[in-house]
Structure formats: structure tokens, C-alpha cells
PDB file of C-alpha atoms in Angstrom:
ATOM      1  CA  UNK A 197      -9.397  20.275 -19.407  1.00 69.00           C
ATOM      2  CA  UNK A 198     -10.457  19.182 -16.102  1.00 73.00           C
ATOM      3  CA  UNK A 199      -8.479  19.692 -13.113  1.00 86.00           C
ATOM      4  CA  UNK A 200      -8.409  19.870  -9.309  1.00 91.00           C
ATOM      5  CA  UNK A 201      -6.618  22.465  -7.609  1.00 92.00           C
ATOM      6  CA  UNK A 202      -5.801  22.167  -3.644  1.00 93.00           C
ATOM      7  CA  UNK A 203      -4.978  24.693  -2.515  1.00 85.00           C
ATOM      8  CA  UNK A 204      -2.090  24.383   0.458  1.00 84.00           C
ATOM      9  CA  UNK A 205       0.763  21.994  -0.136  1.00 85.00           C
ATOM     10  CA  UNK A 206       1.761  22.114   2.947  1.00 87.00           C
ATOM     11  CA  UNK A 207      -0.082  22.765   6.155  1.00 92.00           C
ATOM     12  CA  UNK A 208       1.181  22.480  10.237  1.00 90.00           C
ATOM     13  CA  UNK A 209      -1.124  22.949  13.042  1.00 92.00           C
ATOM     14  CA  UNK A 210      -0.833  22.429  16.221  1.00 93.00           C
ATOM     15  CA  UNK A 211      -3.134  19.878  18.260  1.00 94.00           C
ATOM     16  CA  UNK A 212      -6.820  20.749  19.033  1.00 94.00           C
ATOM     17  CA  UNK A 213      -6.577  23.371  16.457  1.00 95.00           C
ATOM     18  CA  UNK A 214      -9.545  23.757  13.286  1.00 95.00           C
ATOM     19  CA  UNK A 215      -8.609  22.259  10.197  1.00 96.00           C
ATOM     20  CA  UNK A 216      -9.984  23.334   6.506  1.00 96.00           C
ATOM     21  CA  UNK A 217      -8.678  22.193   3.539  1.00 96.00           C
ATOM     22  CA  UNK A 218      -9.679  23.656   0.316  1.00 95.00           C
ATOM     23  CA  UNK A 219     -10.794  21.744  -2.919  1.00 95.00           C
ATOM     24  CA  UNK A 220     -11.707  23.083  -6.066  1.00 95.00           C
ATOM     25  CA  UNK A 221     -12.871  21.931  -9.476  1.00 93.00           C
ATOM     26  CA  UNK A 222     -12.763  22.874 -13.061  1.00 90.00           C
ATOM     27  CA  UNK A 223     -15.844  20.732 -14.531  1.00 83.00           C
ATOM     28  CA  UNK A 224     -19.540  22.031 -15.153  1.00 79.00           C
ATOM     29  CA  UNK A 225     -21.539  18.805 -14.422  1.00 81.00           C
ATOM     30  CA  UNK A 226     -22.666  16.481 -12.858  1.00 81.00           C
ATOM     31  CA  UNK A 227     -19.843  14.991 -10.572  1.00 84.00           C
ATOM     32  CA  UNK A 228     -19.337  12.621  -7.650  1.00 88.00           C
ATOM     33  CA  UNK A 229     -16.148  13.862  -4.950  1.00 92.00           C
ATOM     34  CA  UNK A 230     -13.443  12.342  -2.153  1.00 93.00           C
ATOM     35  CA  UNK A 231     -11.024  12.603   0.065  1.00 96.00           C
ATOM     36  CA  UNK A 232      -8.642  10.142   0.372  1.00 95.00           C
ATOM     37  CA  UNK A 233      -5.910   9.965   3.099  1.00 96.00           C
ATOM     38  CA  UNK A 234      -2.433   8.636   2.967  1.00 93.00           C
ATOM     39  CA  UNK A 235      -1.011   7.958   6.291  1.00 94.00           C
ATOM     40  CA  UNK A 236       2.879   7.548   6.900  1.00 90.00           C
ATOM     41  CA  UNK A 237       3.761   4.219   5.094  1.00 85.00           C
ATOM     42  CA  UNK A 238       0.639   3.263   4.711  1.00 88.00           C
ATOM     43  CA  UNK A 239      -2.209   3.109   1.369  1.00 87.00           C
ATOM     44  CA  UNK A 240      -4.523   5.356   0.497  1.00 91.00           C
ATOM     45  CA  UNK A 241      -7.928   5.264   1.901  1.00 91.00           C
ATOM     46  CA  UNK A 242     -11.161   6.846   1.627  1.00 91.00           C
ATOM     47  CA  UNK A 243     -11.967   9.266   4.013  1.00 95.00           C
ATOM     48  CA  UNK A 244     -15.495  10.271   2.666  1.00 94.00           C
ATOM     49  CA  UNK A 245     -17.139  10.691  -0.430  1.00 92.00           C
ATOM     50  CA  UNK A 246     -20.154  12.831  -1.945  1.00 92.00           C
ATOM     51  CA  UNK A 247     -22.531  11.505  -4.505  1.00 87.00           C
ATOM     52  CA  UNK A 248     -25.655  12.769  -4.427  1.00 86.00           C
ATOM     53  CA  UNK A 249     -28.356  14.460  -1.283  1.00 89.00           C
ATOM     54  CA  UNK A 250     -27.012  16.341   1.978  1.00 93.00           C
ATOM     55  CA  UNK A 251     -24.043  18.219   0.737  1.00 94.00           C
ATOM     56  CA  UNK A 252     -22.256  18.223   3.962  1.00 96.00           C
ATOM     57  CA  UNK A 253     -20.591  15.115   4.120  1.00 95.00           C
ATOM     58  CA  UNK A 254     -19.780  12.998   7.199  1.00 95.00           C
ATOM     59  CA  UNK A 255     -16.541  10.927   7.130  1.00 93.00           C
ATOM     60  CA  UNK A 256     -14.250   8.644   9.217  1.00 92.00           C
ATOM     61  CA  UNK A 257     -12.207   9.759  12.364  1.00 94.00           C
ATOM     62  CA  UNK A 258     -14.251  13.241  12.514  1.00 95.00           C
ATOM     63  CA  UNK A 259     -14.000  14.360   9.240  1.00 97.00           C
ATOM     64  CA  UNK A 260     -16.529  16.448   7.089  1.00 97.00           C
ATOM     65  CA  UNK A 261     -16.493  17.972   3.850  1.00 97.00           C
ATOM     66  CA  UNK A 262     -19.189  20.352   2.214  1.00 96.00           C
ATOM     67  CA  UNK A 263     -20.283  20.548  -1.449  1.00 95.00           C
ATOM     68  CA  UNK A 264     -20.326  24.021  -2.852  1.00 94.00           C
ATOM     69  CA  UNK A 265     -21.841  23.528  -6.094  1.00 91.00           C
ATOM     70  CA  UNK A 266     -22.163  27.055  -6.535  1.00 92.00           C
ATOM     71  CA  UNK A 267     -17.888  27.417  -5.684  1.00 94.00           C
ATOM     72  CA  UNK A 268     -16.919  24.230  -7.808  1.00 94.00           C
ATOM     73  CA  UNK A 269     -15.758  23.386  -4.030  1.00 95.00           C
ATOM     74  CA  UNK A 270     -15.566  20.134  -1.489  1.00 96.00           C
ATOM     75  CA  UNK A 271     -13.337  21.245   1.371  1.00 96.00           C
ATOM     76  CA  UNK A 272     -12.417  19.261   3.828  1.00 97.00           C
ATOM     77  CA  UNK A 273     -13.111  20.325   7.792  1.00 97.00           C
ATOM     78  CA  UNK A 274     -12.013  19.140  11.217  1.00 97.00           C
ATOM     79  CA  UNK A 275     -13.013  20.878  14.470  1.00 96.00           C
ATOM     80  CA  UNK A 276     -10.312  19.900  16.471  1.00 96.00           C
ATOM     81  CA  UNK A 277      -6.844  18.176  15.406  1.00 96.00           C
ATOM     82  CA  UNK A 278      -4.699  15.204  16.637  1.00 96.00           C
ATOM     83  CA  UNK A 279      -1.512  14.161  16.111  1.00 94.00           C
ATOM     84  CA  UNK A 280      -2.141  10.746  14.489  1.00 95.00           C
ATOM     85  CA  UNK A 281      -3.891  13.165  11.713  1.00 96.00           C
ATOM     86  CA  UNK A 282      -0.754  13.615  10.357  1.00 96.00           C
ATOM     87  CA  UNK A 283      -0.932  12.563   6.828  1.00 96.00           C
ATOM     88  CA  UNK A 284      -0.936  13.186   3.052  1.00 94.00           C
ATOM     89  CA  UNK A 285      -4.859  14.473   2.102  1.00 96.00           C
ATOM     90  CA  UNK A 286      -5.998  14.278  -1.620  1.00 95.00           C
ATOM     91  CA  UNK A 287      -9.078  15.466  -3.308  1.00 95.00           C
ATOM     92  CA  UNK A 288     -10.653  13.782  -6.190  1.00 92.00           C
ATOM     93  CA  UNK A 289     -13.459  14.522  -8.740  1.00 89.00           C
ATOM     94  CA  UNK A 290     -15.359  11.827 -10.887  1.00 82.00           C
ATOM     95  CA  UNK A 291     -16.781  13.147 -13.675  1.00 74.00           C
ATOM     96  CA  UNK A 292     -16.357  10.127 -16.026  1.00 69.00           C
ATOM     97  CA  UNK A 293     -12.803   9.075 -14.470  1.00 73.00           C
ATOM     98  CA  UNK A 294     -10.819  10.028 -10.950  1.00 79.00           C
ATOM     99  CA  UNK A 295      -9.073  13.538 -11.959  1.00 84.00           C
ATOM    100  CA  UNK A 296      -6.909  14.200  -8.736  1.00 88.00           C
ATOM    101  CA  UNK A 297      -5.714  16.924  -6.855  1.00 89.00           C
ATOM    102  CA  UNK A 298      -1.760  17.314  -5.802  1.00 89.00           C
ATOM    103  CA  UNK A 299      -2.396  16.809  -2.262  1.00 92.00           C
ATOM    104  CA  UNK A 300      -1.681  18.432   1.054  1.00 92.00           C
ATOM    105  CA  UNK A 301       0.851  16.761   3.573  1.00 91.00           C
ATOM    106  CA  UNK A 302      -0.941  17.907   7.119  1.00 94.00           C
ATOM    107  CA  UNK A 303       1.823  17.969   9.515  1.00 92.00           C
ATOM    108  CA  UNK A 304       0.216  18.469  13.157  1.00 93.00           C
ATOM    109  CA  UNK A 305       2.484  19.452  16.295  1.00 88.00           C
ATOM    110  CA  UNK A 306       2.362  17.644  19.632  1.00 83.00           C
TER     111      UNK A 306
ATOM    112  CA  UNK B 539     -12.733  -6.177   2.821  1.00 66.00           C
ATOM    113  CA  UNK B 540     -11.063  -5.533  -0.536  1.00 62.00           C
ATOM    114  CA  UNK B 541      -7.889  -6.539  -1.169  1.00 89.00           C
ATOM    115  CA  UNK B 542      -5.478  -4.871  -3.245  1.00 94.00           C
ATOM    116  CA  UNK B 543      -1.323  -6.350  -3.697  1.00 95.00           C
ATOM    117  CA  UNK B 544       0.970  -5.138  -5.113  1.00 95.00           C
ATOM    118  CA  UNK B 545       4.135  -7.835  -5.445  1.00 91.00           C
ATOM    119  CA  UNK B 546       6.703  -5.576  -4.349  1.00 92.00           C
ATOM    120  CA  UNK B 547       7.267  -2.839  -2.035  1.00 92.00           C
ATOM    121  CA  UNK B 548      10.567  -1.753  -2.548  1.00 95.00           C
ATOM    122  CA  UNK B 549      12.564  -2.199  -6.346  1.00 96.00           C
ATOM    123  CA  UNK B 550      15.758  -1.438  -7.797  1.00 97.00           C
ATOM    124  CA  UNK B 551      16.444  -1.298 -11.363  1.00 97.00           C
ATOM    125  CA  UNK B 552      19.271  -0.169 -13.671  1.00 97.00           C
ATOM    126  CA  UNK B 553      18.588   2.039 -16.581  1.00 97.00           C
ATOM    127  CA  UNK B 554      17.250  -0.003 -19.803  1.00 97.00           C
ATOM    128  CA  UNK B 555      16.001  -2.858 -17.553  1.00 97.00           C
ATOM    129  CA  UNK B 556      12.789  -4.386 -18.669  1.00 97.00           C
ATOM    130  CA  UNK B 557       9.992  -3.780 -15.999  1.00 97.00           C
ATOM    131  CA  UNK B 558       7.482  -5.538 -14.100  1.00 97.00           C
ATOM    132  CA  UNK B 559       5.094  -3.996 -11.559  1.00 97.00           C
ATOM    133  CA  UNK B 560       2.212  -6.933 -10.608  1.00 97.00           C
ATOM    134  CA  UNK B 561      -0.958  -6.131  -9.039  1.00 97.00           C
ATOM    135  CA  UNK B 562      -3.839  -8.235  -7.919  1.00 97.00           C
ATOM    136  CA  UNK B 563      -7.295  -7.966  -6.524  1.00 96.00           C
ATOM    137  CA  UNK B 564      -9.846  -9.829  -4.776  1.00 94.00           C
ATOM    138  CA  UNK B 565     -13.112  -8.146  -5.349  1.00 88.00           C
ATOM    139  CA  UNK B 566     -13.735  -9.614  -8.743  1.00 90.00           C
ATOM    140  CA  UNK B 567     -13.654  -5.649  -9.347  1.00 89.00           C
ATOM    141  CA  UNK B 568     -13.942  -4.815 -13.332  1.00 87.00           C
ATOM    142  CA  UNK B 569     -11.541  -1.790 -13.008  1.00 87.00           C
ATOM    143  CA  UNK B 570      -8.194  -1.401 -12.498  1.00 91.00           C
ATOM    144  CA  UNK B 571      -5.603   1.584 -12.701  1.00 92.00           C
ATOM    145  CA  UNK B 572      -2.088   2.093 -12.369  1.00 95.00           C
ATOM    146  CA  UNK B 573      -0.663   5.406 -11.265  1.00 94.00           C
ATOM    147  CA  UNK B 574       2.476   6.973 -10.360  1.00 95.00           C
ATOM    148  CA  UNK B 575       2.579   9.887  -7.190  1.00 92.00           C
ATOM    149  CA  UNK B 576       5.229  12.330  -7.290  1.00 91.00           C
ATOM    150  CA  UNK B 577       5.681  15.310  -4.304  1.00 85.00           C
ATOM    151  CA  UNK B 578       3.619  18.377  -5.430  1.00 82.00           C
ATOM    152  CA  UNK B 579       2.132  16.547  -8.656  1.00 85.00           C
ATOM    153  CA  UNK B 580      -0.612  14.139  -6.431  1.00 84.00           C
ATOM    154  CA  UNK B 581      -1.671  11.110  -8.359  1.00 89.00           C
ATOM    155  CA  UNK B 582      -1.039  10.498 -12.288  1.00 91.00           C
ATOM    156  CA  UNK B 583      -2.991   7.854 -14.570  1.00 89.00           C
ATOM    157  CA  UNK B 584      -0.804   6.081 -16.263  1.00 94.00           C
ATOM    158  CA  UNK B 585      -3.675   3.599 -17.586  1.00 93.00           C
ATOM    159  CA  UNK B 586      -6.323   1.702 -16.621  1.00 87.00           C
ATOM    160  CA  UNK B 587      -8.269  -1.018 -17.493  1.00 90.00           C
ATOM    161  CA  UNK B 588     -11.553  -2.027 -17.527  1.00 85.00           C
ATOM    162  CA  UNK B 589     -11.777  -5.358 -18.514  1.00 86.00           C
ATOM    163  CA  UNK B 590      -9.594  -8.093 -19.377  1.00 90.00           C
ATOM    164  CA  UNK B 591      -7.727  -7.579 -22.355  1.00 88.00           C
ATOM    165  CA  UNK B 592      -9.189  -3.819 -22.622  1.00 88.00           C
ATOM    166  CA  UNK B 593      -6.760  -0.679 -21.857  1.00 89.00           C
ATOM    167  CA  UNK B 594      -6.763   2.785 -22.437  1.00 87.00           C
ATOM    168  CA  UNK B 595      -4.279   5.758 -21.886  1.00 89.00           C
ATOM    169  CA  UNK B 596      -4.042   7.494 -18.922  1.00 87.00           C
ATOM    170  CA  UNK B 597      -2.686  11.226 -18.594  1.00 86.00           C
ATOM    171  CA  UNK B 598       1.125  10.129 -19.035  1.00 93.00           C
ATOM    172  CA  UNK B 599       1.333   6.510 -20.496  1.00 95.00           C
ATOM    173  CA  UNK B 600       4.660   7.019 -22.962  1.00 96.00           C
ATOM    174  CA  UNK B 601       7.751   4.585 -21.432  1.00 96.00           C
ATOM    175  CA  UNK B 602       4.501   2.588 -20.082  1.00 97.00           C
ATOM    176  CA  UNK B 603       3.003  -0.457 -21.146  1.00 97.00           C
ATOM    177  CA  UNK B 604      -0.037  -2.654 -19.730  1.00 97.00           C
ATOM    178  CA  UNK B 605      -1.679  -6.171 -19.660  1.00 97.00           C
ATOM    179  CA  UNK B 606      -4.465  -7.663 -18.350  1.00 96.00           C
ATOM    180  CA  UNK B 607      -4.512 -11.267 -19.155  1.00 95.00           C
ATOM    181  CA  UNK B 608      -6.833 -12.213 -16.300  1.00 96.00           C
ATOM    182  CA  UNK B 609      -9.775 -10.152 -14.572  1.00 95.00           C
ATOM    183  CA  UNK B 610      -7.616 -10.154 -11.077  1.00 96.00           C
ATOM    184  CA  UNK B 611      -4.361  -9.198 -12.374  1.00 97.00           C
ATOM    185  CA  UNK B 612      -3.271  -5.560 -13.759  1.00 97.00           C
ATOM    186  CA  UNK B 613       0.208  -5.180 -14.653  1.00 97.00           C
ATOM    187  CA  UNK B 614       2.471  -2.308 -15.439  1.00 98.00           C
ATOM    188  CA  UNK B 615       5.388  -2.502 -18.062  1.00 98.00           C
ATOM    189  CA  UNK B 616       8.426  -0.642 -18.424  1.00 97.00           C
ATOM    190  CA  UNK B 617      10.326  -1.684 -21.460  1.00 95.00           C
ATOM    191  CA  UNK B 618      13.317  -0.128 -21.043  1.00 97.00           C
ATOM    192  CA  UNK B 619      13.510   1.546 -17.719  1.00 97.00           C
ATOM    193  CA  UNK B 620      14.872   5.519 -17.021  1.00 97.00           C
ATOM    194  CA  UNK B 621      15.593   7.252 -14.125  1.00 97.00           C
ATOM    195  CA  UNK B 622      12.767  10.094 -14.780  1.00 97.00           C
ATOM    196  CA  UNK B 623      10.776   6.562 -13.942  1.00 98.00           C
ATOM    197  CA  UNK B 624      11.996   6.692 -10.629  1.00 98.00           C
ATOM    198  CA  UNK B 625       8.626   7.238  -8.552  1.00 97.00           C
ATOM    199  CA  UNK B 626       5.968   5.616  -6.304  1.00 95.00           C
ATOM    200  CA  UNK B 627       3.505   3.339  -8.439  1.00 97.00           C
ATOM    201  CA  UNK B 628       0.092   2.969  -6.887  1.00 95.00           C
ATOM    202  CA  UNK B 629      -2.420   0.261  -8.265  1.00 95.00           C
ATOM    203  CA  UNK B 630      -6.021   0.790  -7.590  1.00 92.00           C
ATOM    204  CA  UNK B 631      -9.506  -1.282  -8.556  1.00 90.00           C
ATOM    205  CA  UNK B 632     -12.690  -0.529  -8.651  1.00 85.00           C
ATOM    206  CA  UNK B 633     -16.468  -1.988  -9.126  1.00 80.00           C
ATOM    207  CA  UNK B 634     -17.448   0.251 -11.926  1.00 65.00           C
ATOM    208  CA  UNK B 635     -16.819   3.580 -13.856  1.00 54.00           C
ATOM    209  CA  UNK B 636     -19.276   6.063 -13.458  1.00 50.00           C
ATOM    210  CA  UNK B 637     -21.427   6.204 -10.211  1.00 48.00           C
ATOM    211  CA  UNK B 638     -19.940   5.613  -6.373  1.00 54.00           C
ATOM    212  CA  UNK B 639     -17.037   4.291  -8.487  1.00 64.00           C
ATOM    213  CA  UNK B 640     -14.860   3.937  -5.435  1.00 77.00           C
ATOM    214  CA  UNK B 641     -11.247   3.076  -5.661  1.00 84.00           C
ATOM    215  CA  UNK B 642      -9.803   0.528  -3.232  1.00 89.00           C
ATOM    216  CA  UNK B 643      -5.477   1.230  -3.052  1.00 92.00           C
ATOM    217  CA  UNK B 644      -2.830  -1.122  -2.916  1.00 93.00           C
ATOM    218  CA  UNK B 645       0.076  -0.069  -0.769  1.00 91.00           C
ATOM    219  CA  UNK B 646       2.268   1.245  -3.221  1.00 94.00           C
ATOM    220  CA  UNK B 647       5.859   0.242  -5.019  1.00 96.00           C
ATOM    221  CA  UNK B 648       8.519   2.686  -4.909  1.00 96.00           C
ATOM    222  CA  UNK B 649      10.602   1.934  -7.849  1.00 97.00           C
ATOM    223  CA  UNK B 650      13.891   3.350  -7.671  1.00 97.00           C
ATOM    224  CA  UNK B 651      15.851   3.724 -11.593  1.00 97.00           C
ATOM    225  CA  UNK B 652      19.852   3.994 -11.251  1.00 97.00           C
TER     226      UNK B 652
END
């Protein structure tokens, strides 16, 4: 069956620092990938999304992701951290339907 | 921008209570999914829709029921409620299944069984 798998549950950083999160797949074709985040009391929303072309991925509020095809991977990337990134991160694959991953709360220290 | 509502934030039920979780969208959007998000377990399908009057299964529909009378409106049953039902429900819609098949969130009902 098709699954995601993230990897970290849990993850606190302090501000400025790099951020990956990793993302992996269990599906041998043709697929389309997100993010989503979930801030504190609020929805989910798309951060970025892969579909097709450059497979390093340019999202909202400095967030990129890179396509691995090769890894079954889309993890997510950050240079440098704030506080207000602080929120609940979620991968998901689309091979014919959304298969999600568990998510990763990101807790970052002021 | 897309709209997605959900009628109630917060709910209480007692255990055997009949159910019902409302959701509407504004995008004239032919899909439509209800979940449920539990800590460490990310996002579960429930079932989905994708068109009025069509359903399917999700990953976990058993206690669940679903009806789509109108394209706009999704909504999620629970005949006879239990306290393993105790979670956060989380409608979604989107344009189409298959390519850039983007889901647009509503903000969530946390539905609390005693």
C-alpha cells in the first residue's frame, strides 16, 4: 500500500537556525507532492506543491522543497527560522488520491 | 479566494448521539473530503465525494456515514456516536482528482464524545 513516512514528529530549533524536514514515499509512479502547514488554531494551507518541471520547489514565507525522484523524497528546507514558523507541517503525495504523512509539529525558540 | 465552512468549531456529544458535521464550499469545487487528524497519525480519509450523490470509502469510514445532496454541501454522519470518535474533523474540496488537484481546508471541528 501506499504510504508517506515523515520522518521527525517532533522538531525545536532555535531562531535563525536551518530547517529540513524529511518526506518520503512508497509509490513507483507518476505522482504530484505538498506541504501543507497548520498554524496554531488556524486551517491548513498549502505551502507549496510539485507537479511537474524544476524539481526544487519554491513556496510561501521562504520555503523550498526538492523532488528526489531517485529517493522517493520531497523534503522540505528553510535557511533561516522564525518564530511565527511555529506550526504543524504535513507532507502529501497524489498518486490518484491525497495519501498523507503524520506530520511534524516545528516548535521554534525565541 | 476559496471558501471552505465548517458549521461548528467546537461540539459536545454524549455517547449514542446521532451526529452531524456540515460543510460547505464556494468554489463550485466537484470534490469534497472529510477527514479526521489525530496526534502522531496526520490526516485520515474518512470519505470523499466527488459529485453529488456519489461517495466512496476512505481509509477508516466504519461508525461514518456521508451525504451529498447538493454540489456545495458535504456532510459527515455519526449514527450513534463513541468516544474513540472523539477527534478533530477536517473538511476539504477540491477542483478535480488527478492533476494539481489542490485541496482548499476548512478550519476544523473538534468533536469531543463523553
Amino acid at each position: 500500500a501506499q504510504s508517506v513516512s515523515q520522518h521527525n514528529h517532533h522538531v525545536i530549533l532555535s531562531e535563525a537556525a536551518s530547517l529540513e524536514l524529511g518526506c518520503n514515499y512508497s509509490y513507483g509512479g507518476t505522482v504530484n507532492l505538498f506541504w501543507y502547514v497548520q498554524y496554531p488554531g488556524q486551517h491548513l494551507q498549502l505551502l507549496l506543491k510539485y507537479f511537474s518541471g524544476d524539481p526544487l520547489v519554491k513556496g510561501i514565507k521562504g520555503f523550498e522543497a526538492e523532488f528526489i525522484k531517485s529517493k522517493f523524497s520531497f523534503n522540505l528546507r528553510k535557511p533561516s527560522v522564525q518564530w511565527s514558523d511555529t506550526a504543524e507541517y504535513f507532507c502529501a503525495v497524489l498518486p490518484y488520491q491525497l495519501i498523507w504523512g503524520a506530520g511534524t509539529k516545528l516548535i521554534i525558540k525565541p | 479566494d476559496v471558501k471552505v465552512t465548517q458549521s461548528s468549531r467546537y461540539l459536545v456529544k454524549r455517547t449514542g448521539e446521532k451526529v452531524f458535521l456540515e460543510c460547505v464550499q464556494d468554489m463550485d469545487h466537484e470534490n469534497m473530503f472529510w477527514y479526521r487528524q489525530d496526534p502522531g497519525l496526520g490526516l485520515r480519509l474518512i470519505y470523499f465525494s466527488y459529485d453529488v450523490k456519489m461517495k466512496e470509502k476512505g481509509d477508516i469510514p466504519e461508525g461514518y456515514s456521508v451525504s451529498r445532496e447538493k454540489k456545495e454541501r458535504f456532510s459527515l454522519i455519526l449514527e450513534s456516536a463513541s468516544t474513540n470518535q472523539t477527534s478533530m474533523y477536517l473538511c476539504a474540496s477540491s477542483p478535480l482528482i488527478g492533476l494539481e488537484a489542490e485541496a482548499f481546508f476548512g478550519q476544523g471541528t473538534r468533536l469531543t464524545v463523553v
